[in-house]
Coordinates of C-alpha atoms in Angstrom, one line a residue:
Chain A
M1 CA -200.2 129.0 55.1
A2 CA -199.8 129.6 51.4
E3 CA -201.1 131.8 48.6
K4 CA -202.7 130.1 45.7
T5 CA -204.3 131.4 42.5
I6 CA -207.8 130.0 42.2
A7 CA -210.1 131.1 39.4
G8 CA -207.8 134.0 38.7
K9 CA -207.9 135.2 42.3
Q10 CA -205.0 135.3 44.9
I11 CA -206.3 133.3 47.8
N12 CA -204.8 132.3 51.2
V13 CA -205.1 128.6 51.9
T14 CA -203.9 126.3 54.6
D15 CA -201.3 123.5 54.0
D16 CA -204.1 121.1 53.0
G17 CA -205.9 123.6 50.8
Y18 CA -208.7 125.0 52.9
L19 CA -209.4 128.7 52.6
E20 CA -208.1 130.9 55.4
D21 CA -210.7 133.5 54.9
M22 CA -214.2 132.4 53.8
S23 CA -214.9 135.9 52.4
Q24 CA -212.4 135.3 49.6
W25 CA -214.8 132.6 48.3
N26 CA -217.1 132.9 45.2
E27 CA -218.8 130.4 43.0
D28 CA -216.0 130.3 40.5
V29 CA -213.5 129.5 43.3
A30 CA -215.8 126.7 44.4
K31 CA -216.0 125.3 40.9
E32 CA -212.2 125.2 40.5
I33 CA -211.6 123.6 43.9
A34 CA -214.3 121.0 43.1
K35 CA -212.7 120.3 39.7
E36 CA -209.3 119.6 41.4
I37 CA -211.1 117.0 43.6
G38 CA -213.0 115.7 40.6
I39 CA -216.5 116.9 41.3
E40 CA -218.7 118.8 38.8
L41 CA -220.9 121.2 40.8
T42 CA -224.7 121.3 40.3
D43 CA -227.4 123.5 41.8
K44 CA -227.9 120.8 44.6
H45 CA -224.2 121.1 45.4
F46 CA -224.5 124.9 45.8
E47 CA -227.6 124.5 48.0
V48 CA -225.4 122.4 50.4
L49 CA -222.4 124.7 50.1
N50 CA -224.5 127.7 51.0
Y51 CA -226.0 125.9 54.0
L52 CA -222.5 125.0 55.2
R53 CA -221.3 128.6 54.8
E54 CA -224.3 129.9 56.6
K55 CA -223.7 127.6 59.6
S56 CA -220.0 128.1 59.6
A57 CA -220.4 131.9 59.6
A58 CA -222.8 131.5 62.6
G59 CA -219.9 129.7 64.4
E60 CA -221.7 126.3 64.5
A61 CA -219.6 123.1 64.4
L62 CA -220.6 120.9 61.6
S63 CA -220.8 117.2 61.5
I64 CA -222.1 114.7 58.8
R65 CA -224.8 113.9 61.2
S66 CA -226.0 117.5 61.7
V67 CA -225.9 118.2 58.0
G68 CA -227.9 115.0 57.4
K69 CA -230.6 116.3 59.8
S70 CA -230.7 119.8 58.2
G71 CA -233.4 119.1 55.7
V72 CA -231.2 120.3 52.9
V73 CA -229.8 116.9 52.1
D74 CA -229.7 113.5 53.9
I75 CA -226.5 111.6 54.6
K76 CA -226.8 109.3 51.7
G77 CA -227.4 112.3 49.4
L78 CA -224.4 114.1 50.9
Y79 CA -222.2 111.1 50.1
K80 CA -223.5 111.0 46.5
L81 CA -222.7 114.7 46.1
F82 CA -219.2 114.6 47.7
P83 CA -218.0 110.9 47.4
K84 CA -215.2 109.8 49.8
G85 CA -215.2 112.9 51.9
P86 CA -218.7 114.2 52.4
L87 CA -217.7 116.8 55.0
K88 CA -214.0 117.3 54.2
F89 CA -214.6 117.9 50.5
S90 CA -217.8 119.9 50.9
S91 CA -216.1 122.2 53.5
K92 CA -213.1 122.7 51.3
I93 CA -215.3 123.6 48.3
A94 CA -217.5 125.8 50.5
G95 CA -214.4 127.8 51.6
I96 CA -214.9 127.1 55.3
P97 CA -212.3 125.7 57.7
K98 CA -211.5 122.0 57.7
P99 CA -213.9 120.2 60.0
T100 CA -212.4 119.4 63.3
S101 CA -213.3 116.4 65.3
C102 CA -212.7 117.2 68.9
V103 CA -211.4 114.0 70.4
Chain B
M1 CA -229.1 129.7 103.5
K2 CA -228.0 129.6 99.9
N3 CA -228.4 126.5 97.7
L4 CA -225.7 124.9 95.6
L5 CA -227.2 122.1 93.5
I6 CA -225.2 119.5 91.7
L7 CA -226.9 117.4 89.0
G8 CA -225.2 114.0 88.5
A9 CA -223.1 112.0 90.9
G10 CA -220.7 110.4 88.4
T11 CA -217.0 111.1 88.3
A12 CA -217.3 114.9 87.7
G13 CA -220.3 115.6 90.0
T14 CA -218.9 113.6 92.9
M15 CA -215.5 115.2 92.6
M16 CA -217.0 118.7 92.6
L17 CA -219.2 117.8 95.5
N18 CA -216.2 116.8 97.6
K19 CA -214.1 119.8 96.6
L20 CA -216.9 122.3 97.3
H21 CA -217.9 120.7 100.5
K22 CA -214.5 121.3 101.9
E23 CA -214.4 124.9 100.6
L24 CA -217.9 126.3 101.3
D25 CA -219.1 127.8 104.6
K26 CA -221.6 125.3 106.0
E27 CA -223.5 128.1 107.8
E28 CA -224.0 129.8 104.5
W29 CA -224.4 127.1 101.9
K30 CA -226.6 124.0 101.6
I31 CA -225.3 121.5 99.1
T32 CA -227.6 119.0 97.3
I33 CA -226.7 116.4 94.8
V34 CA -229.1 114.5 92.6
D35 CA -228.6 111.3 90.6
Q36 CA -230.9 108.5 89.4
Y37 CA -228.6 105.6 90.2
K38 CA -227.1 104.4 93.5
T39 CA -224.1 102.6 92.1
H40 CA -220.8 104.2 91.1
Y41 CA -218.9 102.4 88.3
Y42 CA -215.2 102.8 87.7
Q43 CA -215.8 103.2 84.0
P44 CA -212.2 103.0 82.8
G45 CA -212.3 99.4 84.2
F46 CA -215.1 98.3 81.9
L47 CA -212.4 97.8 79.2
F48 CA -210.7 95.1 81.2
I49 CA -213.8 93.1 81.9
P50 CA -214.2 91.3 78.6
F51 CA -210.7 89.9 79.0
G52 CA -211.3 88.7 82.6
I53 CA -208.7 91.2 84.0
Y54 CA -211.3 92.9 86.2
N55 CA -214.6 91.5 87.3
K56 CA -217.8 93.4 88.3
Q57 CA -216.7 93.8 92.0
D58 CA -213.5 95.5 90.9
V59 CA -215.4 98.4 89.2
T60 CA -218.4 98.8 91.5
K61 CA -219.0 100.8 94.7
P62 CA -222.1 102.4 96.3
K63 CA -222.3 106.1 95.5
Y64 CA -222.9 106.7 99.2
D65 CA -219.2 105.9 99.9
F66 CA -218.2 109.1 98.2
F67 CA -220.7 111.6 99.7
P68 CA -219.4 113.7 102.6
P69 CA -221.6 114.1 105.7
G70 CA -224.1 116.9 105.7
V71 CA -224.9 116.8 102.1
D72 CA -228.5 116.3 100.8
V73 CA -228.7 113.4 98.5
I74 CA -231.7 112.8 96.3
F75 CA -232.1 109.7 94.1
S76 CA -234.4 110.7 91.3
Q77 CA -234.5 111.3 87.5
I78 CA -234.4 114.9 86.5
D79 CA -237.1 116.4 84.5
R80 CA -235.6 119.7 83.6
I81 CA -233.6 122.8 84.6
A82 CA -235.7 125.9 84.5
G83 CA -232.9 128.5 84.1
E84 CA -235.1 131.6 84.3
E85 CA -236.7 130.4 87.5
N86 CA -233.5 129.1 89.1
K87 CA -235.4 125.8 89.7
V88 CA -234.9 122.2 88.9
Y89 CA -237.9 119.9 88.4
L90 CA -237.4 116.3 89.4
E91 CA -239.3 113.3 88.0
N92 CA -240.5 112.4 91.5
G93 CA -242.4 115.7 91.6
E94 CA -240.0 117.6 93.9
V95 CA -238.9 121.1 92.9
L96 CA -235.4 122.3 94.0
N97 CA -234.4 126.0 94.2
Y98 CA -230.8 126.9 93.5
D99 CA -228.5 129.9 93.7
F100 CA -225.8 128.1 91.8
L101 CA -226.1 124.9 89.8
I102 CA -223.4 122.5 88.5
A103 CA -224.6 120.3 85.6
A104 CA -222.6 117.0 85.5
T105 CA -225.1 114.8 83.8
G106 CA -222.6 113.1 81.5
T107 CA -223.1 111.3 78.2
Q108 CA -224.8 108.1 77.4
T109 CA -224.7 105.4 74.8
R110 CA -227.6 105.3 72.4
P111 CA -227.6 102.1 70.4
S112 CA -231.1 102.8 69.2
E113 CA -229.7 105.7 67.1
T114 CA -228.2 103.2 64.6
E115 CA -230.4 101.1 62.5
G116 CA -230.1 97.4 63.1
L117 CA -227.8 97.7 66.1
K118 CA -230.2 96.9 69.0
D119 CA -231.7 94.0 67.1
K120 CA -231.6 90.2 67.3
L121 CA -227.7 90.0 67.4
W122 CA -227.5 92.6 70.3
Y123 CA -225.5 90.9 73.2
K124 CA -225.3 87.7 71.1
D125 CA -222.7 88.8 68.5
I126 CA -222.8 92.6 68.9
F127 CA -221.5 94.2 72.1
D128 CA -220.5 97.5 73.6
F129 CA -218.0 97.7 76.4
Y130 CA -219.2 101.1 77.6
T131 CA -221.8 99.6 80.0
I132 CA -221.4 97.0 82.7
E133 CA -224.0 94.8 81.0
G134 CA -222.2 95.0 77.6
A135 CA -218.7 94.3 79.1
L136 CA -220.0 91.3 81.0
A137 CA -221.9 89.9 78.0
L138 CA -218.7 90.2 75.9
H139 CA -216.7 88.5 78.6
K140 CA -219.0 85.5 78.4
K141 CA -218.9 85.5 74.6
F142 CA -215.1 85.5 74.5
K143 CA -214.7 82.6 76.9
D144 CA -215.7 80.0 74.3
W145 CA -215.4 81.9 71.0
E146 CA -213.6 79.9 68.4
G147 CA -212.4 82.8 66.3
G148 CA -213.3 84.7 63.2
N149 CA -213.7 88.4 62.3
L150 CA -213.6 90.7 65.3
V151 CA -214.7 94.1 64.2
M152 CA -214.3 97.2 66.4
C153 CA -216.5 100.1 65.0
I154 CA -216.6 103.8 65.9
P155 CA -219.6 105.2 64.2
E156 CA -219.9 108.8 65.6
L157 CA -218.1 111.6 67.3
P158 CA -217.8 112.6 70.1
Y159 CA -217.6 109.5 72.3
K160 CA -216.5 108.8 75.8
C161 CA -212.8 108.0 76.2
P162 CA -211.5 108.3 72.6
V163 CA -208.6 105.9 73.2
A164 CA -210.7 103.0 74.6
P165 CA -211.4 101.4 71.2
I166 CA -207.6 101.4 70.4
E167 CA -206.9 99.8 73.8
F168 CA -209.7 97.3 73.2
V169 CA -208.2 96.0 70.0
C170 CA -204.7 95.9 71.5
L171 CA -206.0 93.9 74.5
A172 CA -208.0 91.6 72.2
E173 CA -204.9 90.9 70.1
A174 CA -202.9 90.0 73.3
Y175 CA -205.8 87.9 74.7
F176 CA -206.2 85.7 71.7
A177 CA -202.4 85.4 71.1
E178 CA -202.1 84.1 74.7
R179 CA -204.8 81.6 74.0
G180 CA -202.9 80.4 70.9
M181 CA -205.6 81.7 68.6
K182 CA -203.6 84.3 66.7
D183 CA -204.3 82.7 63.3
K184 CA -208.0 82.2 64.0
V185 CA -208.9 85.8 64.8
N186 CA -208.8 88.8 62.4
I187 CA -209.2 92.1 64.1
S188 CA -210.1 95.3 62.3
Y189 CA -210.6 98.8 63.6
V190 CA -213.2 100.6 61.7
T191 CA -213.6 104.3 62.2
L192 CA -215.3 107.3 60.7
M193 CA -212.1 109.3 61.3
S194 CA -209.3 109.4 58.7
G195 CA -206.9 107.5 60.9
A196 CA -206.6 105.7 64.3
F197 CA -206.9 109.0 66.2
T198 CA -207.9 112.5 65.3
K199 CA -204.7 114.4 66.0
P200 CA -201.9 113.7 63.4
V201 CA -198.8 112.8 65.5
A202 CA -200.7 110.5 67.8
S203 CA -202.7 109.0 64.9
K204 CA -199.4 108.1 63.1
M205 CA -197.9 106.5 66.3
L206 CA -201.1 104.6 67.2
G207 CA -201.8 103.6 63.6
D208 CA -198.2 102.2 63.3
L209 CA -198.8 100.3 66.6
L210 CA -202.0 98.7 65.3
E211 CA -200.3 97.7 62.1
E212 CA -197.4 96.1 64.0
K213 CA -200.0 94.0 65.8
N214 CA -201.7 93.0 62.5
I215 CA -204.8 95.0 63.3
K216 CA -206.3 96.3 60.2
V217 CA -207.3 100.0 60.3
I218 CA -210.3 100.9 58.0
P219 CA -210.7 104.7 58.1
D220 CA -213.4 107.0 56.7
F221 CA -216.2 104.4 57.3
Y222 CA -219.4 106.2 58.3
L223 CA -221.8 103.5 59.5
S224 CA -225.3 103.5 58.0
H225 CA -226.7 100.3 59.5
V226 CA -226.1 96.8 60.7
D227 CA -227.3 94.0 58.5
N228 CA -228.3 91.3 61.0
E229 CA -229.1 88.6 58.4
N230 CA -225.7 88.7 56.7
K231 CA -223.7 89.8 59.7
K232 CA -222.3 92.9 58.0
I233 CA -221.9 96.5 58.8
V234 CA -222.7 98.8 55.9
S235 CA -221.6 102.4 55.4
Y236 CA -223.4 105.3 53.8
D237 CA -221.3 104.9 50.7
E238 CA -222.1 101.2 50.6
Q239 CA -218.9 99.6 51.8
E240 CA -219.6 96.4 53.6
I241 CA -217.6 94.7 56.3
P242 CA -218.5 91.2 57.5
F243 CA -218.2 90.4 61.2
D244 CA -218.5 87.4 63.6
I245 CA -218.3 89.6 66.6
L246 CA -219.0 93.3 66.3
T247 CA -217.9 95.5 69.2
I248 CA -219.1 99.1 68.8
V249 CA -219.1 102.4 70.5
P250 CA -222.8 103.2 70.3
V251 CA -223.7 106.8 69.3
N252 CA -223.1 109.0 72.4
M253 CA -225.5 111.7 73.4
G254 CA -226.1 113.9 76.5
S255 CA -229.0 113.4 78.8
D256 CA -232.6 114.1 77.5
M257 CA -232.9 116.3 80.5
V258 CA -230.6 118.8 78.7
K259 CA -233.0 118.8 75.7
R260 CA -236.0 119.3 77.9
S261 CA -234.2 122.2 79.5
G262 CA -233.4 123.9 76.2
L263 CA -229.7 124.1 77.1
G264 CA -228.1 121.8 74.6
D265 CA -226.8 121.4 71.1
D266 CA -228.2 118.8 68.7
M267 CA -226.4 116.0 70.6
N268 CA -227.8 117.2 73.9
Y269 CA -224.5 118.5 75.1
I270 CA -224.9 121.7 77.2
K271 CA -223.6 124.8 75.4
T272 CA -220.7 125.8 77.6
N273 CA -218.0 128.5 77.4
K274 CA -214.9 126.4 76.8
Y275 CA -212.7 128.6 78.9
T276 CA -214.8 129.6 81.9
L277 CA -217.0 126.4 82.0
Q278 CA -220.1 128.6 82.5
S279 CA -223.3 127.8 80.6
D280 CA -223.7 130.1 77.5
Q281 CA -227.2 130.9 78.7
F282 CA -227.2 131.3 82.5
E283 CA -224.4 132.9 84.6
N284 CA -225.2 130.8 87.7
I285 CA -225.0 127.4 85.8
F286 CA -221.6 125.8 85.4
V287 CA -221.0 122.6 83.4
I288 CA -218.4 119.9 84.0
G289 CA -217.4 116.6 82.5
D290 CA -219.0 114.9 79.5
A291 CA -222.2 116.9 79.7
A292 CA -220.4 120.0 78.3
N293 CA -220.1 120.6 74.6
I294 CA -216.5 121.9 74.9
P295 CA -214.2 120.6 72.2
T296 CA -212.0 118.2 74.1
S297 CA -212.1 114.5 75.0
K298 CA -215.0 113.1 77.0
A299 CA -213.0 111.6 79.8
G300 CA -212.5 111.6 83.5
S301 CA -209.0 113.2 83.2
V302 CA -210.6 116.2 81.5
A303 CA -213.2 116.5 84.2
H304 CA -210.4 116.4 86.8
F305 CA -208.4 119.2 85.2
A306 CA -211.6 121.2 84.4
G307 CA -212.6 120.7 88.1
E308 CA -209.8 122.8 89.4
I309 CA -210.7 125.7 87.0
L310 CA -214.4 125.4 87.8
M311 CA -213.6 125.6 91.5
E312 CA -211.9 128.9 91.1
N313 CA -214.6 130.3 88.8
I314 CA -217.6 129.2 90.8
L315 CA -216.1 130.5 94.1
A316 CA -215.5 133.9 92.4
A317 CA -219.0 133.9 90.9
M318 CA -220.5 133.2 94.4
E319 CA -218.7 136.3 95.7
G320 CA -219.6 138.4 92.7
R321 CA -216.1 138.6 91.4
A322 CA -215.0 138.3 87.7
L323 CA -214.2 134.7 86.6
P324 CA -210.4 134.4 87.1
A325 CA -209.6 131.0 85.5
K326 CA -209.4 129.7 81.9
F327 CA -209.6 126.0 81.0
D328 CA -207.1 125.0 78.3
G329 CA -208.8 121.7 77.4
H330 CA -206.2 119.6 79.1
A331 CA -206.5 115.8 78.7
N332 CA -204.2 113.0 79.8
C333 CA -204.8 109.4 78.8
Y334 CA -203.1 106.2 79.5
I335 CA -203.5 103.8 76.6
E336 CA -203.2 100.1 77.4
T337 CA -201.6 98.4 74.5
G338 CA -201.5 94.8 75.6
H339 CA -198.7 92.4 76.6
G340 CA -198.1 94.4 79.8
K341 CA -197.3 97.7 78.1
G342 CA -199.0 101.1 77.7
A343 CA -198.7 104.5 76.0
L344 CA -199.6 107.9 77.3
I345 CA -200.8 111.1 75.7
D346 CA -201.1 114.6 77.2
F347 CA -202.7 117.4 75.2
N348 CA -205.2 120.4 75.2
Y349 CA -207.3 122.5 72.9
E350 CA -204.3 123.9 71.1
T351 CA -201.5 121.4 71.4
E352 CA -201.9 117.9 69.9
P353 CA -200.3 114.9 71.8
L354 CA -196.5 115.0 71.3
P355 CA -193.7 112.7 72.3
G356 CA -191.6 113.3 75.5
T357 CA -191.7 112.4 79.2
F358 CA -194.4 113.0 81.8
P359 CA -194.9 114.6 84.3
L360 CA -191.2 115.5 84.9
P361 CA -189.3 116.8 81.9
G362 CA -186.5 114.4 80.8
I363 CA -187.3 112.0 83.7
G364 CA -190.8 110.8 83.4
P365 CA -191.3 108.2 84.8
F366 CA -193.9 108.0 82.0
G367 CA -193.1 108.2 78.3
L368 CA -195.4 110.2 76.1
L369 CA -196.4 108.6 72.8
K370 CA -194.1 105.7 73.7
N371 CA -195.1 102.1 74.4
T372 CA -193.6 101.2 77.8
K373 CA -194.1 98.9 80.8
M374 CA -194.1 101.9 83.1
N375 CA -197.1 103.4 81.3
H376 CA -199.0 100.2 81.9
Y377 CA -198.3 100.4 85.6
G378 CA -199.6 104.0 85.6
K379 CA -202.9 102.7 84.2
I380 CA -203.1 99.9 86.8
L381 CA -202.4 102.3 89.6
F382 CA -204.9 104.6 88.4
R383 CA -207.9 102.6 89.7
W384 CA -206.6 103.1 93.2
I385 CA -206.0 106.8 92.6
Y386 CA -209.6 107.1 91.2
W387 CA -211.4 105.6 94.2
H388 CA -209.1 107.2 96.9
I389 CA -208.0 110.5 95.5
L390 CA -209.8 111.7 92.4
L391 CA -213.4 111.1 93.5
K392 CA -212.7 112.5 96.9
G393 CA -211.6 115.7 95.4
K394 CA -208.0 115.5 96.7
E395 CA -205.1 117.1 95.0
L396 CA -203.0 115.2 92.4
P397 CA -199.4 116.4 91.8
I398 CA -200.3 117.4 88.2
E399 CA -201.1 120.9 87.1
A400 CA -204.6 121.7 85.6
D401 CA -202.9 123.6 82.8
M402 CA -201.1 121.4 80.3
S403 CA -197.3 122.0 80.3
M404 CA -195.0 122.0 77.3
A405 CA -192.1 121.0 79.6
G406 CA -190.9 117.5 78.6
K407 CA -192.7 117.6 75.3
K408 CA -191.0 117.7 71.9
R409 CA -192.5 119.6 69.0
I410 CA -192.3 117.7 65.8

């Protein structure tokens, strides 16, 4: 665990940069994390991020497949928004825990 | 008379049947088990069939061999569980009442979930080894194959026996090396995960092992569809990988019965308390094996360890006591690595696979996260253990809770 200043805010993050506490998140935090990854956030991005935060807060496990079936965005669209890491990057930017695959 | 109903007579259901048959008072409890198929397959053996190590007879027995006397056996498909009514509706029109129910309906491969998979190349150049049909078809194909690109693809999580694809590529490497075809066969291991395995320490060890064997690991590949015309697999971000033979783990999903019963998540796995193994919705429904949505491997070893916990809890629930036991997600997998060697991993919800010795600290005889001949013998012995001890619900000298003794934190 480490503390990091993101968008002028002291935020607790994990070793690989995921927020420890999703309530420390705001849109500016999202924008700055996205910038580090190399993504410029649009309204469509925020629509997906808000969906992820909602599901995560409800304790639901997320997968690329389930997001693709959500009606918010399809899998191709999710890859366009968050290239190379559709779920890993979107989760990081949404301030929710790193997606776990339970193998 | 009270009714205990077990749905599914696979590894988990059969094991629970035998355990509970021994434990429950026969004057008080009637036990019924339902399954749609009459044949029991030793599924870990499917992996060896493509390479001619096992044949169909080695992995097949009638389910009746494993049912104790005095149990009601019904062969039928299941329509649905009606939890509010404590009833199960069968496809054959029968309706069964239960006081307690154990759901052990497993997971199935669904090739139709991926576009272009079950198409004109299916069982010609594209195979699964998760069904007896797929394993036998692949065996036939390998016999006179002249070489080319052999692509192993994992398109979705979770899937049954997470180490099987790793074992498959290792055994394929050994098989073609023995036939003098080393230079003619290129093997790649294509996965949606970020490495050979999900958990970091094991992923590194297994990734290195594959690299040593010249097996190319292609991570972060999320399969969109199979292009049958050009013999390529295509990902959602438009990467393409050509294949001559594609072996694939088709998308796994739980039974449609779960969906009809309204008990499952979006992959038809039953929503289950990961510690007590009780259904999230009904107190008198317990779930075991691959059918549960608990975050651990879909594997017989997990069902075995979970079975001991479930026993304690269901017996308590039958007597109206609080549930005493907590499952820790314990899994234990032998990994066949080819050339007469094997590796072994032992882990749970909290602790990832670590190096060390098993089951005796410092002694073994098995090495954790090590590639040894002894581990291979463990795997070979396991078929006997499965038929004679595991399915019959007898005790194995391994604790249900994972132990840190003998493991090294790194």
